[in-house]
Amino acid sequence: MPSPLDLPAAQSAPNTPRERRRAQTRDEILNAALAVMTEQGVAALNLTEVARRVGLRQPSLYQYFDSRTAVYDALFERGMRAHHDLLADAIGAADTGWPAACAAAWASVRFAMDHPALVQLLFAGAVPGFVPSEQAYAPSLRTYELTRNAIASAVRHHHLHPAAASERGVALFVALIAGVSVQQQANDPDADLEEGRYVALLDPALDMYVGYFAPSRPTAWTPWPETGARTAR
């Protein structure tokens, strides 16, 4: 099981010894919560068990997180920030245009394989009724902008048709990545990145995306009209 310690800690650095101890305890609680989610199911998070693992009584845990929802929210924010940072690094290290978009796709699939329980919280709606706070959701919006900008760059480099940078074009790119990740996790969860049966489909799927949004399409080509039928006019 991948270590939850890979997740970034809180953004604001504590200034006093007391604040540092509190921040460290919060980190320990979140790491323990992620371990329990991994072992017992994302929606089955038990704060009594989390408190036991970090050496606290459950009432003391509420001094750090006032509810189970607050724990989910903090994990959501940190997970989304970790996902954003991985994609930003991958895009920054790749050539501009379509290679950067492909690098983002691979970084996202790698993240999903490294943190399967966390990904269920972030992307699969595994906790009924949980809605992240505005603060927790903010990194997701930044990640979408990263992805959209990578696709737009591919359009500017004439690697893709302009329709790829539309809302639905970006949504298809995201859905493609999510589909590979979910199928891998559901059907071949113990495989690594090099051996995963569904991960091996990512490059062919990306090739199909390029084919669908080939820059040679007519300028007025509409990929998803309201009728659901693809048209060119």
Coordinates of C-alpha atoms in Angstrom, one line a residue:
M1 CA 0.0 0.0 0.0
P2 CA 1.4 3.4 -0.9
S3 CA 2.3 5.6 2.0
P4 CA -0.2 8.4 2.7
L5 CA 2.9 10.5 3.8
D6 CA 3.3 11.3 0.2
L7 CA 0.5 13.8 0.5
P8 CA 1.5 17.4 1.0
A9 CA 0.9 18.9 4.4
A10 CA -1.1 22.1 5.2
Q11 CA -0.1 25.1 3.1
S12 CA 0.3 27.6 6.0
A13 CA 3.5 26.9 8.1
P14 CA 3.0 26.9 11.8
N15 CA 4.9 29.6 13.7
T16 CA 5.0 28.5 17.3
P17 CA 5.9 25.1 18.9
R18 CA 2.3 24.7 19.9
E19 CA 1.1 25.3 16.4
R20 CA 3.7 22.9 15.0
R21 CA 2.6 20.2 17.4
R22 CA -1.0 20.7 16.5
A23 CA -0.2 20.6 12.8
Q24 CA 1.8 17.4 13.2
T25 CA -1.1 15.8 15.1
R26 CA -3.5 16.9 12.3
D27 CA -1.2 15.3 9.8
E28 CA -1.0 12.1 11.8
I29 CA -4.8 12.0 12.0
L30 CA -5.2 12.5 8.3
N31 CA -2.6 9.8 7.5
A32 CA -4.4 7.4 9.9
A33 CA -7.7 8.2 8.3
L34 CA -6.4 7.5 4.8
A35 CA -5.0 4.2 6.0
V36 CA -8.4 3.2 7.6
M37 CA -10.1 4.2 4.4
T38 CA -7.7 2.1 2.3
E39 CA -8.2 -1.0 4.6
Q40 CA -11.9 -0.7 5.4
G41 CA -13.5 1.4 2.6
V42 CA -13.8 5.1 2.0
A43 CA -17.3 5.5 3.2
A44 CA -16.6 3.3 6.3
L45 CA -14.2 5.8 8.0
N46 CA -14.4 5.2 11.7
L47 CA -13.0 8.0 13.8
T48 CA -12.7 5.8 16.9
E49 CA -10.2 3.6 15.0
V50 CA -8.4 6.7 13.7
A51 CA -8.1 8.1 17.2
R52 CA -6.8 4.7 18.5
R53 CA -4.1 4.6 15.8
V54 CA -2.7 8.1 16.7
G55 CA -2.9 7.5 20.4
L56 CA -5.9 9.8 21.2
R57 CA -9.3 9.3 22.8
Q58 CA -12.0 10.1 20.3
P59 CA -13.2 13.2 22.2
S60 CA -9.6 14.6 22.0
L61 CA -9.6 14.0 18.2
Y62 CA -12.5 16.5 17.9
Q63 CA -10.2 19.2 19.1
Y64 CA -8.5 18.8 15.7
F65 CA -11.4 17.9 13.4
D66 CA -15.0 18.6 14.7
S67 CA -16.6 15.8 12.5
R68 CA -16.0 13.0 10.1
T69 CA -17.0 15.4 7.3
A70 CA -14.2 17.7 8.4
V71 CA -11.7 14.9 8.0
Y72 CA -13.0 14.1 4.6
D73 CA -12.8 17.7 3.6
A74 CA -9.2 18.1 4.7
L75 CA -8.2 14.9 2.9
F76 CA -10.0 16.2 -0.2
E77 CA -8.1 19.4 -0.2
R78 CA -4.7 17.8 0.3
G79 CA -5.5 15.2 -2.3
M80 CA -6.5 17.7 -4.8
R81 CA -3.5 19.8 -4.2
A82 CA -1.2 16.7 -4.6
H83 CA -3.0 15.9 -7.9
H84 CA -2.6 19.5 -9.1
D85 CA 1.1 19.6 -8.2
L86 CA 1.8 16.3 -10.0
L87 CA 0.1 17.5 -13.2
A88 CA 1.8 20.9 -13.0
D89 CA 5.2 19.2 -12.7
A90 CA 4.5 16.8 -15.5
I91 CA 3.3 19.6 -17.9
G92 CA 6.2 21.8 -17.0
A93 CA 8.7 19.0 -17.8
A94 CA 7.2 18.1 -21.1
D95 CA 7.4 19.7 -24.5
T96 CA 4.6 22.2 -25.1
G97 CA 1.4 21.2 -26.9
W98 CA 0.1 17.7 -27.1
P99 CA 3.1 16.1 -25.3
A100 CA 2.3 18.2 -22.3
A101 CA -1.3 17.0 -22.3
C102 CA -0.2 13.4 -22.6
A103 CA 2.2 13.9 -19.7
A104 CA -0.7 15.3 -17.6
A105 CA -2.7 12.2 -18.5
W106 CA 0.0 9.8 -17.4
A107 CA 0.6 11.8 -14.2
S108 CA -3.1 11.6 -13.3
V109 CA -3.2 7.8 -13.9
R110 CA -0.1 7.3 -11.8
F111 CA -1.7 9.3 -9.0
A112 CA -4.8 7.2 -9.1
M113 CA -2.7 4.0 -8.9
D114 CA -0.7 5.3 -6.0
H115 CA -3.7 6.5 -4.0
P116 CA -6.7 4.4 -4.8
A117 CA -8.7 5.1 -1.7
L118 CA -8.1 8.8 -1.9
V119 CA -9.0 8.9 -5.6
Q120 CA -12.4 7.3 -4.7
L121 CA -13.0 10.3 -2.4
L122 CA -11.8 12.9 -4.9
F123 CA -13.3 11.6 -8.1
A124 CA -15.8 8.8 -7.5
G125 CA -18.3 10.3 -5.0
A126 CA -17.6 7.3 -2.7
V127 CA -19.0 9.1 0.4
P128 CA -22.8 9.7 0.1
G129 CA -23.8 13.2 0.9
F130 CA -20.2 14.6 1.2
V131 CA -19.7 17.9 -0.6
P132 CA -16.3 19.5 -0.3
S133 CA -16.0 23.0 1.0
E134 CA -15.2 25.8 -1.4
Q135 CA -11.6 25.9 0.0
A136 CA -11.2 22.2 -0.5
Y137 CA -12.5 22.3 -4.0
A138 CA -10.3 25.2 -5.2
P139 CA -7.3 23.0 -6.2
S140 CA -9.6 21.0 -8.4
L141 CA -10.6 24.2 -10.3
R142 CA -6.9 25.0 -10.7
T143 CA -6.2 21.5 -12.1
Y144 CA -9.0 21.9 -14.6
E145 CA -7.4 25.1 -15.8
L146 CA -4.0 23.3 -16.1
T147 CA -5.6 20.7 -18.2
R148 CA -7.6 23.1 -20.3
N149 CA -4.5 25.2 -21.0
A150 CA -2.5 22.1 -22.0
I151 CA -5.3 21.2 -24.5
A152 CA -5.4 24.8 -25.7
S153 CA -1.6 24.8 -26.2
A154 CA -2.0 21.7 -28.3
V155 CA -4.5 23.5 -30.5
R156 CA -2.2 26.5 -30.9
H157 CA 0.6 24.1 -32.0
H158 CA -1.8 22.6 -34.6
H159 CA -1.7 19.2 -32.8
L160 CA -5.5 19.3 -32.3
H161 CA -8.7 20.8 -33.8
P162 CA -9.9 23.9 -31.9
A163 CA -13.0 21.9 -30.8
A164 CA -10.7 20.0 -28.4
A165 CA -10.3 23.1 -26.3
S166 CA -14.1 23.5 -25.9
E167 CA -15.7 22.5 -22.6
R168 CA -16.9 19.2 -24.0
G169 CA -13.5 18.5 -25.6
V170 CA -11.7 19.0 -22.3
A171 CA -14.4 16.9 -20.6
L172 CA -13.8 14.1 -23.0
F173 CA -10.1 14.2 -22.3
V174 CA -10.7 14.1 -18.5
A175 CA -13.3 11.2 -19.0
L176 CA -10.8 9.2 -21.0
I177 CA -8.2 9.4 -18.2
A178 CA -10.8 8.7 -15.5
G179 CA -12.1 5.7 -17.4
V180 CA -8.7 4.1 -17.7
S181 CA -8.0 4.8 -14.0
V182 CA -11.3 3.4 -12.8
Q183 CA -11.1 0.3 -14.9
Q184 CA -7.5 -0.4 -13.7
Q185 CA -8.5 0.0 -10.1
A186 CA -11.6 -2.1 -10.4
N187 CA -10.2 -5.0 -12.5
D188 CA -6.5 -5.1 -11.9
P189 CA -5.8 -3.2 -8.7
D190 CA -2.6 -5.0 -7.7
A191 CA -0.7 -4.3 -10.9
D192 CA 2.0 -1.6 -11.2
L193 CA 2.1 1.1 -13.8
E194 CA 4.2 -0.9 -16.2
E195 CA 2.0 -4.1 -16.0
G196 CA -1.5 -2.8 -15.6
R197 CA -3.8 -4.2 -18.3
Y198 CA -5.9 -1.1 -18.5
V199 CA -3.1 1.4 -18.0
A200 CA -1.7 -0.1 -21.2
L201 CA -4.8 1.3 -23.0
L202 CA -4.0 4.9 -22.1
D203 CA -1.7 5.6 -25.1
P204 CA -4.1 4.0 -27.6
A205 CA -7.0 6.0 -26.1
L206 CA -5.0 9.2 -26.4
D207 CA -4.3 8.3 -30.0
M208 CA -8.0 8.0 -30.6
Y209 CA -8.6 11.4 -29.0
V210 CA -6.1 12.9 -31.4
G211 CA -7.8 11.2 -34.3
Y212 CA -11.2 12.4 -33.1
F213 CA -9.9 16.0 -32.8
A214 CA -7.5 15.9 -35.8
P215 CA -6.6 19.4 -36.8
S216 CA -7.6 18.6 -40.4
R217 CA -11.3 18.6 -39.4
P218 CA -13.4 21.3 -41.0
T219 CA -13.3 24.5 -39.0
A220 CA -17.1 24.5 -38.5
W221 CA -17.1 20.9 -37.4
T222 CA -19.3 20.3 -34.4
P223 CA -18.3 17.4 -32.2
W224 CA -21.3 17.1 -29.9
P225 CA -24.4 18.9 -31.2
E226 CA -27.6 18.9 -29.0
T227 CA -29.1 16.1 -31.1
G228 CA -26.3 13.7 -30.1
A229 CA -25.3 13.1 -33.8
R230 CA -21.9 14.2 -35.0
T231 CA -22.2 16.7 -37.9
A232 CA -19.9 18.7 -40.2
R233 CA -21.2 21.7 -41.9

